[in-house]
mmCIF file of C-alpha atoms in Angstrom:
data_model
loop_
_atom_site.group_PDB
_atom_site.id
_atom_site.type_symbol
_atom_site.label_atom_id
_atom_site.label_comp_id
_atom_site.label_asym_id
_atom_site.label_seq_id
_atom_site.Cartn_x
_atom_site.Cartn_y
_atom_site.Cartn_z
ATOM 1 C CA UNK X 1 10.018 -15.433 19.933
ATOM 2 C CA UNK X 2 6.511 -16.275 18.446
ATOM 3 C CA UNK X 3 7.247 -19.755 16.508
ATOM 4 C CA UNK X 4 5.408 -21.068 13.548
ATOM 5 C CA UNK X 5 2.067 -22.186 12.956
ATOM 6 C CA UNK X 6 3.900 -25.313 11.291
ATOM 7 C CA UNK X 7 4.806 -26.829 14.775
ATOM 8 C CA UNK X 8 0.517 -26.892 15.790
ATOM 9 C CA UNK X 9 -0.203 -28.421 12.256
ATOM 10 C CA UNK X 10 2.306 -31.054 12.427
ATOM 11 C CA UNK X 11 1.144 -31.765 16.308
ATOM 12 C CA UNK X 12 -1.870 -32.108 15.539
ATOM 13 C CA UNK X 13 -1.820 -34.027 12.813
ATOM 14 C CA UNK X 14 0.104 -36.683 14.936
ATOM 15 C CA UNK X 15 -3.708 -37.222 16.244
ATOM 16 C CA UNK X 16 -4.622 -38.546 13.126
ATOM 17 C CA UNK X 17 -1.170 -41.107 13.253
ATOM 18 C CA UNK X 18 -2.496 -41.956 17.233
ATOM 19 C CA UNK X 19 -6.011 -42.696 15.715
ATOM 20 C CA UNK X 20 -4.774 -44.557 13.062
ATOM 21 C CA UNK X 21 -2.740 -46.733 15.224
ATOM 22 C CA UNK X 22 -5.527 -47.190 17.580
ATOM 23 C CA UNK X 23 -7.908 -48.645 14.853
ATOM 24 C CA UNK X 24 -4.859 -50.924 13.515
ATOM 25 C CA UNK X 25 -4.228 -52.059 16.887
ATOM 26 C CA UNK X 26 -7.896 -53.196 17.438
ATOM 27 C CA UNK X 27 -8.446 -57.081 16.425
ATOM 28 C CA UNK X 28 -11.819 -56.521 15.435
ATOM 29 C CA UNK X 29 -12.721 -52.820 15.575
ATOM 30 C CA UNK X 30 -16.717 -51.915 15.593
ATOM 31 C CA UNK X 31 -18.238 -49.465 13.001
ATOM 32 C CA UNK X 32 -19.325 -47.601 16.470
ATOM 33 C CA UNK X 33 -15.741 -47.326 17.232
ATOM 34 C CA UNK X 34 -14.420 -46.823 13.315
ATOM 35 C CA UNK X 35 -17.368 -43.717 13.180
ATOM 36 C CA UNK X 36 -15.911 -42.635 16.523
ATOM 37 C CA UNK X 37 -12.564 -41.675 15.464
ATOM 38 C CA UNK X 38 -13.645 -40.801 12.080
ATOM 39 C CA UNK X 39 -15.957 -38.237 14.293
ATOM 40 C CA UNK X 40 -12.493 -37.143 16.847
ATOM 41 C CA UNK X 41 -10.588 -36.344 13.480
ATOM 42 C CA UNK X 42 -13.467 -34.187 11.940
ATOM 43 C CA UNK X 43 -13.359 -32.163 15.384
ATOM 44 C CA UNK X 44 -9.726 -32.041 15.687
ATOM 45 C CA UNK X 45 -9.228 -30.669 11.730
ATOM 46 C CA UNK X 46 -12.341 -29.332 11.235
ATOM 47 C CA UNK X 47 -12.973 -26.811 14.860
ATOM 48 C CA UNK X 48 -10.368 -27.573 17.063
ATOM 49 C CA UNK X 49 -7.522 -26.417 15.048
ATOM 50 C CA UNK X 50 -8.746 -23.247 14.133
ATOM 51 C CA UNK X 51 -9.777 -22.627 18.399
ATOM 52 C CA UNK X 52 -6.215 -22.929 18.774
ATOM 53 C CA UNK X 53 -4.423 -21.107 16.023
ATOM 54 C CA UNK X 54 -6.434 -18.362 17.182
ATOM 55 C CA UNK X 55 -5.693 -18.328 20.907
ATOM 56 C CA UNK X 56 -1.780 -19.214 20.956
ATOM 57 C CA UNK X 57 -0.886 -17.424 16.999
ATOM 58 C CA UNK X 58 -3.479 -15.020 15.930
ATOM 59 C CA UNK X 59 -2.455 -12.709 18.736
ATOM 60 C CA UNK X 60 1.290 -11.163 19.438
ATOM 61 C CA UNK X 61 1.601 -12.485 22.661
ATOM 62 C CA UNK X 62 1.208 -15.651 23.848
ATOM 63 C CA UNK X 63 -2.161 -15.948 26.582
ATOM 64 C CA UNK X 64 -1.275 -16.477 30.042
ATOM 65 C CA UNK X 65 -1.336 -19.475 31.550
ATOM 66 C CA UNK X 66 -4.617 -19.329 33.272
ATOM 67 C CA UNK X 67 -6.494 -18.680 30.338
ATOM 68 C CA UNK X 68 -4.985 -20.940 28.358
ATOM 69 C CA UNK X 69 -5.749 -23.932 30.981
ATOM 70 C CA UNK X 70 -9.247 -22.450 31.056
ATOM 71 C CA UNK X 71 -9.067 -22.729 27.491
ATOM 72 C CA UNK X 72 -7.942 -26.427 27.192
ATOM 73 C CA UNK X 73 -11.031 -27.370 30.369
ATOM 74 C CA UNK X 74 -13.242 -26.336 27.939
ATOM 75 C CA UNK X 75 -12.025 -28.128 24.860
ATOM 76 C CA UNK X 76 -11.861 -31.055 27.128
ATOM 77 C CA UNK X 77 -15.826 -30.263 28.124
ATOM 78 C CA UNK X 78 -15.917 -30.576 24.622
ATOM 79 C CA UNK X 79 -14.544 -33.964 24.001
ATOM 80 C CA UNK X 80 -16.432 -35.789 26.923
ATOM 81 C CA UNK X 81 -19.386 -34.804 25.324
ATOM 82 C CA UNK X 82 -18.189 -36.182 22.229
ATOM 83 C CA UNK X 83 -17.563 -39.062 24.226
ATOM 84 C CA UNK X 84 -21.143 -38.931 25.801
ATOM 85 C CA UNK X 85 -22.784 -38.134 22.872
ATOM 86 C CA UNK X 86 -20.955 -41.285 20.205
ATOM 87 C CA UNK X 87 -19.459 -44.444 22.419
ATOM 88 C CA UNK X 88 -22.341 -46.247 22.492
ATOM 89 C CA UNK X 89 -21.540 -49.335 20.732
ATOM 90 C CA UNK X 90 -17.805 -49.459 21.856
ATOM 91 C CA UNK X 91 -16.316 -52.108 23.434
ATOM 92 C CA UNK X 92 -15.123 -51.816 26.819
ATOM 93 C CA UNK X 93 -11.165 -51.930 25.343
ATOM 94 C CA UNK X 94 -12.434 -49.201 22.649
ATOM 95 C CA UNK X 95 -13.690 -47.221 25.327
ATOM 96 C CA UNK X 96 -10.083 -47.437 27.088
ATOM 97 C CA UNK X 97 -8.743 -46.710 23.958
ATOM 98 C CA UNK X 98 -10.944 -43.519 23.351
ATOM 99 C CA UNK X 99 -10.179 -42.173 26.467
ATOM 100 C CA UNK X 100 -6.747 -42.749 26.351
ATOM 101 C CA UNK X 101 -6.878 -40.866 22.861
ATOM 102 C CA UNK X 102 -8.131 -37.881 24.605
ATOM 103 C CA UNK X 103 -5.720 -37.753 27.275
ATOM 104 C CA UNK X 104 -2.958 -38.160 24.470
ATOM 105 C CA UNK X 105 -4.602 -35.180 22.693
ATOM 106 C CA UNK X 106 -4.985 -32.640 25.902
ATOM 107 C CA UNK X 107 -1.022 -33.810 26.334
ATOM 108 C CA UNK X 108 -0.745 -32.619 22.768
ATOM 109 C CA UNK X 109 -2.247 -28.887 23.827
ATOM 110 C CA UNK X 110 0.203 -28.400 26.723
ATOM 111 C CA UNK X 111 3.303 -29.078 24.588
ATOM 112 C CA UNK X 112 1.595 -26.815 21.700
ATOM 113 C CA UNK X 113 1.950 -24.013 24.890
ATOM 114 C CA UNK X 114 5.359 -25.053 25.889
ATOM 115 C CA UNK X 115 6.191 -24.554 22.065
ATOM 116 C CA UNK X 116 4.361 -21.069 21.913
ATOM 117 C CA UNK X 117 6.248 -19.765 25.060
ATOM 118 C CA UNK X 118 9.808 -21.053 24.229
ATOM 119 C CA UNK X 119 11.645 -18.320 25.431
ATOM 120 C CA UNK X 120 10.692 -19.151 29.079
ATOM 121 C CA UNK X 121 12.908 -20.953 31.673
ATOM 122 C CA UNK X 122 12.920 -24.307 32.728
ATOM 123 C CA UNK X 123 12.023 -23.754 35.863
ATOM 124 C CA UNK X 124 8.861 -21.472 34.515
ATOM 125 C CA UNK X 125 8.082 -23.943 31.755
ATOM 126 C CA UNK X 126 8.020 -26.916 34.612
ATOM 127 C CA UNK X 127 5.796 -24.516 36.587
ATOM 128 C CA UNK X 128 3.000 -24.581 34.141
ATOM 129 C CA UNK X 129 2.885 -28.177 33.180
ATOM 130 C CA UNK X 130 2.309 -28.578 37.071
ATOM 131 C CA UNK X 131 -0.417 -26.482 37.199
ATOM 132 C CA UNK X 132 -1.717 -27.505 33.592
ATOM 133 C CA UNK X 133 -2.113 -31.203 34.794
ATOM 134 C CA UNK X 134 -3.676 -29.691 37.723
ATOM 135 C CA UNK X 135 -5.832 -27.470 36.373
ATOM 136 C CA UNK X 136 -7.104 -30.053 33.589
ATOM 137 C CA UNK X 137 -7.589 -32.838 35.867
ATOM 138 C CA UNK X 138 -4.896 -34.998 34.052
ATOM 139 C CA UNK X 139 -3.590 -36.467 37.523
ATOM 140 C CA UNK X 140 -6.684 -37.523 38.609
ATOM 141 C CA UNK X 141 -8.521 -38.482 35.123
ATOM 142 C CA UNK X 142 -5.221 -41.140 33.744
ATOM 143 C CA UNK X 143 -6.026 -44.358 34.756
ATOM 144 C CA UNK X 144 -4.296 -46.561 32.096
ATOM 145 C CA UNK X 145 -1.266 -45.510 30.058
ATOM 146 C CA UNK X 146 -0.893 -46.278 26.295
ATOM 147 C CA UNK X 147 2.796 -46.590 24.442
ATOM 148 C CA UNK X 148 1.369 -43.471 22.644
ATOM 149 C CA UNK X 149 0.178 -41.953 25.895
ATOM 150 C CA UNK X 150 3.487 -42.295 27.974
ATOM 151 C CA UNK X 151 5.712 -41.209 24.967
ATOM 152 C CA UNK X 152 3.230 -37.925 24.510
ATOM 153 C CA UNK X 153 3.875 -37.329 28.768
ATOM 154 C CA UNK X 154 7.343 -37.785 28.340
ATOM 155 C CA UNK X 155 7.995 -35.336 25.269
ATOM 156 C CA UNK X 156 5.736 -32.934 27.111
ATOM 157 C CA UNK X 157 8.156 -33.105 29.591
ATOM 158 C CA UNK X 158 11.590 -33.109 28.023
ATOM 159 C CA UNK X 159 10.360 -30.300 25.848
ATOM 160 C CA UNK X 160 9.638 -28.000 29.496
ATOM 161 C CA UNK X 161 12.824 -29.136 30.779
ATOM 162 C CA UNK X 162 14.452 -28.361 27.554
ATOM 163 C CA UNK X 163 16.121 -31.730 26.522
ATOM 164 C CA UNK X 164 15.910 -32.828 23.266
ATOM 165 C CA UNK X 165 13.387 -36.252 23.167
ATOM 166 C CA UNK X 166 15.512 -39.359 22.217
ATOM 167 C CA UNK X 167 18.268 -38.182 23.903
ATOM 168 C CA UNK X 168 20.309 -39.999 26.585
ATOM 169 C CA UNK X 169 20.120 -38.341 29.951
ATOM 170 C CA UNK X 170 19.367 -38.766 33.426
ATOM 171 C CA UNK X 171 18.225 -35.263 34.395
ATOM 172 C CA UNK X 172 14.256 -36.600 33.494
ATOM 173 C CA UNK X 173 14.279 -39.467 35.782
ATOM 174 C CA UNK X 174 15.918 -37.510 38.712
ATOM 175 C CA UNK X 175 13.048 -35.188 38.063
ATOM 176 C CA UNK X 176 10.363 -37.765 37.906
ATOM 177 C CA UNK X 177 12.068 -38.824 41.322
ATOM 178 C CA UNK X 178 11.433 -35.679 43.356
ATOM 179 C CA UNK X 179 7.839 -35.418 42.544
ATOM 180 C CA UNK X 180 5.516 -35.730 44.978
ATOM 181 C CA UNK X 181 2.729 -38.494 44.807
ATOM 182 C CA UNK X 182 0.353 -39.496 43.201
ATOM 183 C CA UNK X 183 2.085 -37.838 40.214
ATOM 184 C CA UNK X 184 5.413 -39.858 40.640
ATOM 185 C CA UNK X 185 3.594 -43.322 40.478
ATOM 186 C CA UNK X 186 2.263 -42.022 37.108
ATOM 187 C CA UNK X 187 5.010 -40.371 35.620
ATOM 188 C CA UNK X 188 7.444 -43.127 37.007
ATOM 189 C CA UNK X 189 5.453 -45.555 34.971
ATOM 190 C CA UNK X 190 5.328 -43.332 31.643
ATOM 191 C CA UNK X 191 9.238 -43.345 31.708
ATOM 192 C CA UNK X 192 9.172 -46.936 32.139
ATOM 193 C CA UNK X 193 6.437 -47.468 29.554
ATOM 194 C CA UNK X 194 8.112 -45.331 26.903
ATOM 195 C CA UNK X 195 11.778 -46.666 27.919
ATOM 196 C CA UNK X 196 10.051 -50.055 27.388
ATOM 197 C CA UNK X 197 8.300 -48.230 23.845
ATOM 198 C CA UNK X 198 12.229 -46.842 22.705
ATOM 199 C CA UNK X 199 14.213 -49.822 24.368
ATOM 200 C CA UNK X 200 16.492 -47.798 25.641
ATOM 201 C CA UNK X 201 18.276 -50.222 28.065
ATOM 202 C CA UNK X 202 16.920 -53.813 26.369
ATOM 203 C CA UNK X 203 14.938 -55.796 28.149
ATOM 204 C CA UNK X 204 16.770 -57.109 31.152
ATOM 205 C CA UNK X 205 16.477 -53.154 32.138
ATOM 206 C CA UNK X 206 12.683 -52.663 31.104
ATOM 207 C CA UNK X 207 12.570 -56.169 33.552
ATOM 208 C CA UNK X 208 14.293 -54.597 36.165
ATOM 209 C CA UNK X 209 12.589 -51.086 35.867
ATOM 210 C CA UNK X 210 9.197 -53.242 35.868
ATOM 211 C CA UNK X 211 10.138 -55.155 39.363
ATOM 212 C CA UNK X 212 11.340 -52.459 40.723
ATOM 213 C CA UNK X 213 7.828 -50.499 39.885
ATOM 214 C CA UNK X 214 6.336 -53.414 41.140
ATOM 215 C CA UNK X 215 7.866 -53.224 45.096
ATOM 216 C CA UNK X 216 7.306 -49.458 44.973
ATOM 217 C CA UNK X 217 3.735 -49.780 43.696
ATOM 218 C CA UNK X 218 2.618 -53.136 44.383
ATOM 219 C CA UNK X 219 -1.505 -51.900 44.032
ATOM 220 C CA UNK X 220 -0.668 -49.718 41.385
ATOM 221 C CA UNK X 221 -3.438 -49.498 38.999
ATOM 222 C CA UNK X 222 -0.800 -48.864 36.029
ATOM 223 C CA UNK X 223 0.974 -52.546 36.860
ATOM 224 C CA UNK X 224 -1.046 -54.217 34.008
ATOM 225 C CA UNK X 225 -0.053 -51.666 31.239
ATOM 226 C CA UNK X 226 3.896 -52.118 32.229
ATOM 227 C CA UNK X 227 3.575 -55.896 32.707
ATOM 228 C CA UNK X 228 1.939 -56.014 29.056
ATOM 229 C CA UNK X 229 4.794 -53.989 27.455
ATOM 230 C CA UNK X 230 7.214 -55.548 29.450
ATOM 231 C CA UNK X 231 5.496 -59.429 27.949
ATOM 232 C CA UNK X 232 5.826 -57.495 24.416
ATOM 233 C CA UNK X 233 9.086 -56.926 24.020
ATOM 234 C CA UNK X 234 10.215 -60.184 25.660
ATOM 235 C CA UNK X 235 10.927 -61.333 22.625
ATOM 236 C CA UNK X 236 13.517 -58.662 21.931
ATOM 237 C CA UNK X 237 15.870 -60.268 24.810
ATOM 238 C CA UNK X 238 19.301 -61.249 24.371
ATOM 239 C CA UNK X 239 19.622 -64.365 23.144
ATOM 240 C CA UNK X 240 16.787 -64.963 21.320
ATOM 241 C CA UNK X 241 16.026 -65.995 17.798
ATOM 242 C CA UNK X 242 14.702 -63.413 15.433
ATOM 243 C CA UNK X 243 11.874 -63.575 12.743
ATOM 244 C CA UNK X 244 13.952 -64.462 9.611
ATOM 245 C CA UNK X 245 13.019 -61.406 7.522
ATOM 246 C CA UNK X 246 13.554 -61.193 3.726
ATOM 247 C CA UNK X 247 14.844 -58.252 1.834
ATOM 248 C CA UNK X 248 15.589 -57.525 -1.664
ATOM 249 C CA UNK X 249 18.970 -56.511 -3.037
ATOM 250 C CA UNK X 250 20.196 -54.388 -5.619
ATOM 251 C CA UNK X 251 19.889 -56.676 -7.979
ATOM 252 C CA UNK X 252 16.250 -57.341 -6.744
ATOM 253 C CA UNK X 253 17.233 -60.946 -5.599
ATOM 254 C CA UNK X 254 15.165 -61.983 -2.482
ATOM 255 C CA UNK X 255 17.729 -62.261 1.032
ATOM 256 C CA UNK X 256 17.128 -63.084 3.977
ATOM 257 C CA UNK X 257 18.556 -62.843 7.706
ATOM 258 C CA UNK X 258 18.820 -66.534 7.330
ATOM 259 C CA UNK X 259 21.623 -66.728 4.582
ATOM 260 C CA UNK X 260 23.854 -64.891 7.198
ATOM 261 C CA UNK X 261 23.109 -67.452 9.969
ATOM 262 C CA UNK X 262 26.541 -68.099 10.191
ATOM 263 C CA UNK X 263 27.619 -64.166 10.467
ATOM 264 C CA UNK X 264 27.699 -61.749 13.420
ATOM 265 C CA UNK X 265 25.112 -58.729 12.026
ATOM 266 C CA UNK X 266 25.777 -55.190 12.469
ATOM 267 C CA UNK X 267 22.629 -53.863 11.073
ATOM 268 C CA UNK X 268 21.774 -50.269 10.255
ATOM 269 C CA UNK X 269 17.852 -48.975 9.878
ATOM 270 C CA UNK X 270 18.376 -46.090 7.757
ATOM 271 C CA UNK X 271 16.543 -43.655 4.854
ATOM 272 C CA UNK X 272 17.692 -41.281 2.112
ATOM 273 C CA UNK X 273 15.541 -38.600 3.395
ATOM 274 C CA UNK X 274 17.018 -39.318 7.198
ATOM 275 C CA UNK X 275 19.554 -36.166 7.829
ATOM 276 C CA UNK X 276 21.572 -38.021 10.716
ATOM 277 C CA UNK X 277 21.356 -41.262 8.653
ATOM 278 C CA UNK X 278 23.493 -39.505 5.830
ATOM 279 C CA UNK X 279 26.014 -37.361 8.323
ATOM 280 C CA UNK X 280 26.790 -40.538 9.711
ATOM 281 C CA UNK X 281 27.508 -42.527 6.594
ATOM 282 C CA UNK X 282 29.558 -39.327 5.518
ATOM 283 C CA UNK X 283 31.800 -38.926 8.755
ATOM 284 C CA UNK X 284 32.055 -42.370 10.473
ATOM 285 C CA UNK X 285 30.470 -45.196 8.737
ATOM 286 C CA UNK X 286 33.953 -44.646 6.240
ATOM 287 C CA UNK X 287 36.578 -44.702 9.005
ATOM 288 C CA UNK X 288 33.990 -47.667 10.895
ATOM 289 C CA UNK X 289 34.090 -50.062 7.690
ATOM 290 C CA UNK X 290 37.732 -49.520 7.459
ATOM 291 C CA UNK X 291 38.122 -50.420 11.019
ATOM 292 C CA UNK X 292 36.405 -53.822 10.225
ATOM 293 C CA UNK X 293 37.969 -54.631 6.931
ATOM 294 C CA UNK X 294 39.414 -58.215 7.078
ATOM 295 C CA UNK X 295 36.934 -59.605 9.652
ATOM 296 C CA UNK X 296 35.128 -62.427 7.925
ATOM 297 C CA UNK X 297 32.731 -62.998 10.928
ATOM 298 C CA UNK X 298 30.945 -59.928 10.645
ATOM 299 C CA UNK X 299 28.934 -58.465 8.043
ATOM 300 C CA UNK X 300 27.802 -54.994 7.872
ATOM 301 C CA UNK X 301 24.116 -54.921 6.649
ATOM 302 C CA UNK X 302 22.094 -51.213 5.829
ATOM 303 C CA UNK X 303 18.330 -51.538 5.310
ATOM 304 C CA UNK X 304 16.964 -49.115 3.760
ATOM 305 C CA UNK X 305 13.255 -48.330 4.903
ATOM 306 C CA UNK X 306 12.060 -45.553 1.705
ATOM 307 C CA UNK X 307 9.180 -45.971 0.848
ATOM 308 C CA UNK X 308 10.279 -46.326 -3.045
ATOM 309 C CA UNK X 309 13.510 -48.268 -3.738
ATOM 310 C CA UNK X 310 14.222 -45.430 -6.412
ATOM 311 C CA UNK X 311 15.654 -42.529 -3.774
ATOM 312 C CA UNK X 312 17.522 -45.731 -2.292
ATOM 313 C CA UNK X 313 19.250 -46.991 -5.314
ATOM 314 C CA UNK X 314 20.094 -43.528 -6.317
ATOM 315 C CA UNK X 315 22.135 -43.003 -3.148
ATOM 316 C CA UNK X 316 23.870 -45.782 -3.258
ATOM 317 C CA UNK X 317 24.582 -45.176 -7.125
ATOM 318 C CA UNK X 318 26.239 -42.027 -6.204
ATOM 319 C CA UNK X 319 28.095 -43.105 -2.779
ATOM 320 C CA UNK X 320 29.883 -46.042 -2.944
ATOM 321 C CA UNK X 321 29.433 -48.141 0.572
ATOM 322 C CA UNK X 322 30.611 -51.550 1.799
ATOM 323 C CA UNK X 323 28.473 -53.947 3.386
ATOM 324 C CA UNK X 324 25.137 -55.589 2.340
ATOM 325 C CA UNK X 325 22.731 -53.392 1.376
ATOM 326 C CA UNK X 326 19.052 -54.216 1.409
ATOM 327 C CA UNK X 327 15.497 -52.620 0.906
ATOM 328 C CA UNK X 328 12.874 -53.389 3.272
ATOM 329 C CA UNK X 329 10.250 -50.509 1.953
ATOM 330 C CA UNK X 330 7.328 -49.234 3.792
ATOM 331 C CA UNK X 331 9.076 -46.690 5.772
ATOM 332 C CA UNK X 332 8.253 -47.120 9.958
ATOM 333 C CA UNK X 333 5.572 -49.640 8.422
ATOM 334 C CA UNK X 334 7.912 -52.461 7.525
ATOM 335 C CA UNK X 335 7.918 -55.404 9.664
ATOM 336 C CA UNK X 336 11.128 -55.231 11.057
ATOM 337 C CA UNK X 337 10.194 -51.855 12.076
ATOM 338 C CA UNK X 338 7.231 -52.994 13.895
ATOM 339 C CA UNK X 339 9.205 -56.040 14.970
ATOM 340 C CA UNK X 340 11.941 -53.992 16.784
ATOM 341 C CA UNK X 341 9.831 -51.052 17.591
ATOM 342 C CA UNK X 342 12.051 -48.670 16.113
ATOM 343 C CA UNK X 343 9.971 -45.038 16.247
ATOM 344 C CA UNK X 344 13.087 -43.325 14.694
ATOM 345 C CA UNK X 345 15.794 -43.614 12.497
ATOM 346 C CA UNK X 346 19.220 -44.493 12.443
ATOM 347 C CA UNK X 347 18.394 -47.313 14.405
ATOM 348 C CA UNK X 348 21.740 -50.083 14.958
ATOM 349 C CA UNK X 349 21.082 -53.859 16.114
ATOM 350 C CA UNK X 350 23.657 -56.499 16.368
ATOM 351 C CA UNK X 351 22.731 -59.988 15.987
ATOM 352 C CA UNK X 352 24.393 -62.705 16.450
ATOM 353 C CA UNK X 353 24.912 -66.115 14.823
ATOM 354 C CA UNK X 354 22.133 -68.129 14.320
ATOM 355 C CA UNK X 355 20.021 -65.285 14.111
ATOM 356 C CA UNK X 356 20.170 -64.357 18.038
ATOM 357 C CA UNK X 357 19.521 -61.222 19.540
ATOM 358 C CA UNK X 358 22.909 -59.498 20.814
ATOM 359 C CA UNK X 359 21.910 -55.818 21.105
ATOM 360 C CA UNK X 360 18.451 -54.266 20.081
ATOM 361 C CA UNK X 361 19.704 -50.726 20.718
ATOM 362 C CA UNK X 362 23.608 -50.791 19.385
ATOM 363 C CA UNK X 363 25.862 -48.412 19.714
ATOM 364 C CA UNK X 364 26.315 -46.017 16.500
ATOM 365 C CA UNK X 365 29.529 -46.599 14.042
ATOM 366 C CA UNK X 366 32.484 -45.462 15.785
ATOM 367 C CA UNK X 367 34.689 -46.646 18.538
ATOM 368 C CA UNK X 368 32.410 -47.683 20.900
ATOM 369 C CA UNK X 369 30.721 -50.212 18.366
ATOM 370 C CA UNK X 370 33.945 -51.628 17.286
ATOM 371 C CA UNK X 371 35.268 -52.719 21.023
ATOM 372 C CA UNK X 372 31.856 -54.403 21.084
ATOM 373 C CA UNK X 373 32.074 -56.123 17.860
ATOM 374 C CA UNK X 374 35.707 -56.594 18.426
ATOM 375 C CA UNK X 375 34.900 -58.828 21.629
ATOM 376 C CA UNK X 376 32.216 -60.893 20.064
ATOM 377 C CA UNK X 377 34.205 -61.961 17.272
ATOM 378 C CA UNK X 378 36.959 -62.840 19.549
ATOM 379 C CA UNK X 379 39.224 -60.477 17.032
#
């Protein structure tokens, strides 16, 4: 099956989101370093697009996988040039940056093959990305690991092994496991890094994951990027007190997590463009708020993250909900995004009262969230 040229455009237009990020994330980011990216995302739109439309689309089949590795060595010539050629001027944490960038974008490539090539096995598509991180050098060349870097390693490889991204599982870390070294240090840190970026298990399992690194790979040189995640997102551990956070309400009164200090929060992230969001309001969030009807110790609170309040009020004009409903605005912008990392929506937290951290990664509406709920409150 020969897929879309939608799937390269929107990869590669997640550069421009990584680049974006990367200047945000600098404190103080030099004009050598702003011209820098401005330069990447000229080559990226501007000549590297069009190389590779042509060699994976503009032909019927798909190239082999020695020519396209040979392919992706030289657009990664390419790019150290660049590198060569415009970081003067950058400061040494730019230049990690940059390089990091680059590594993120070569990931980028091999998933744009596994895409191209779809129809291949597991086993097959596993095959290549062993000889495409060979063949590129990416084993060798990684010596610090982004967020952005370890979630592009870890799509790349849920997408060979054919697993949805996001989705619980253990087949990727059994995987991971059974590689041989020096790849399993890095990819071992990668799926702790991006477990760490997701919060999959909270953080007394990112702290666990992290010491448990730490006596497998006590020299590693990827120790300081997992302890730095792991000090980011200590203050998403139970127990302890959020930001208080201020919404506006329907009536376009100012709330915030503060006035339900005294209330046990189940809180829903959600959209009126997000597809899951809706199917879940439609078939469980009904039967979920019925379940908790008469409970005066919890509150159900949706915040809505469109960009515009319009799309959001509209909804809600035309399906009548329970709960507290809020707009935060700003879509994956708005601080309690940022706050509570959440990369994708429906997202569910519970906290607690006085504003404490319970769960950062709840369980959706449904049975499973209601035992939980059901044994805070003491119901």
């Amino acid at each position: 099956m020969k897929p879309s040229r939608n799937f390269i455009l929107r990869a590669l237009t997640l550069f421009f989101t990584f680049s974006a990020q990367l200047t945000a994330s600098a404190q103080t980011p030099t004009q050598a370093y702003l011209d820098y990216m401005s330069g990447l995302e000229n080559y990226v739109q501007n000549d590297l697009y069009g190389k590779v439309s042509t060699i994976l689309y503009d032909a019927e089949a798909a190239p082999s996988a020695d020519d396209y590795i040979q392919f992706c060595k030289g657009v990664k010539a390419e790019i150290g040039q660049f590198y060569e050629q415009n970081s003067k001027g950058l400061l040494e944490q730019e230049k990690i940056g940059a390089q990091t960038f680059s590594h993120t974008m070569l990931l980028q490539l091999g998933e744009l093959y596994l895409d191209r090539v779809q129809d291949l096995e597991p086993a097959q598509k596993l095959g290549f990305l062993d000889q495409y991180f060979e063949g590129i050098g990416l084993n060798s060349d990684i010596d610090n690991l982004s967020e952005d870097l370890s979630r592009s390693m870890m799509m790349t490889l849920h997408a060979a092994m054919g697993i949805p991204f996001g989705m619980p599982n253990t087949e990727v870390e059994a995987y991971i496991n059974g590689m041989a070294e020096p790849k399993k240090e890095l990819f071992q840190a990668a799926f702790i890094l991006n477990d760490m970026l997701m919060l999959t298990g909270g953080y007394e399992s990112s702290k666990n994951q992290v010491a448990g690194f730490r006596n497998s790979y006590p020299n590693s040189i990827y120790l300081a990027d997992v302890n730095k995640s792991l000090s980011a997102i200590e203050k998403l551990k139970e127990g302890a007190v959020i930001e208080n956070f201020s919404f506006v309400d329907l009536e376009g009164k100012s709330v915030s997590l503060m006035d339900y200090k005294d209330k046990i929060i189940y809180l829903d992230l959600w959209a009126s463009w997000c597809g899951p969001c809706i199917n879940t309001f439609r078939t469980k969030t009904p039967f979920f708020e019925k379940k908790l009807e008469g409970n005066p110790d919890i509150v159900l609170m949706y915040i809505s993250i469109d960009e515009q309040p319009e799309p959001w009020k509209n909804y809600l004009s035309k399906n009548k909900m329970g709960g507290v409903h809020l707009f935060a605005g700003k879509g994956f912008e708005a601080d309690i995004m940022k706050y509570f990392k959440v990369w994708g929506i429906p997202r569910y937290l519970i906290i607690g009262k006085d504003n404490k951290i319970i769960d950062v990664n709840a369980p959706r509406p449904g049975d499973e969230a209601f035992e939980v709920l059901k044994e805070i409150s003491g119901m």
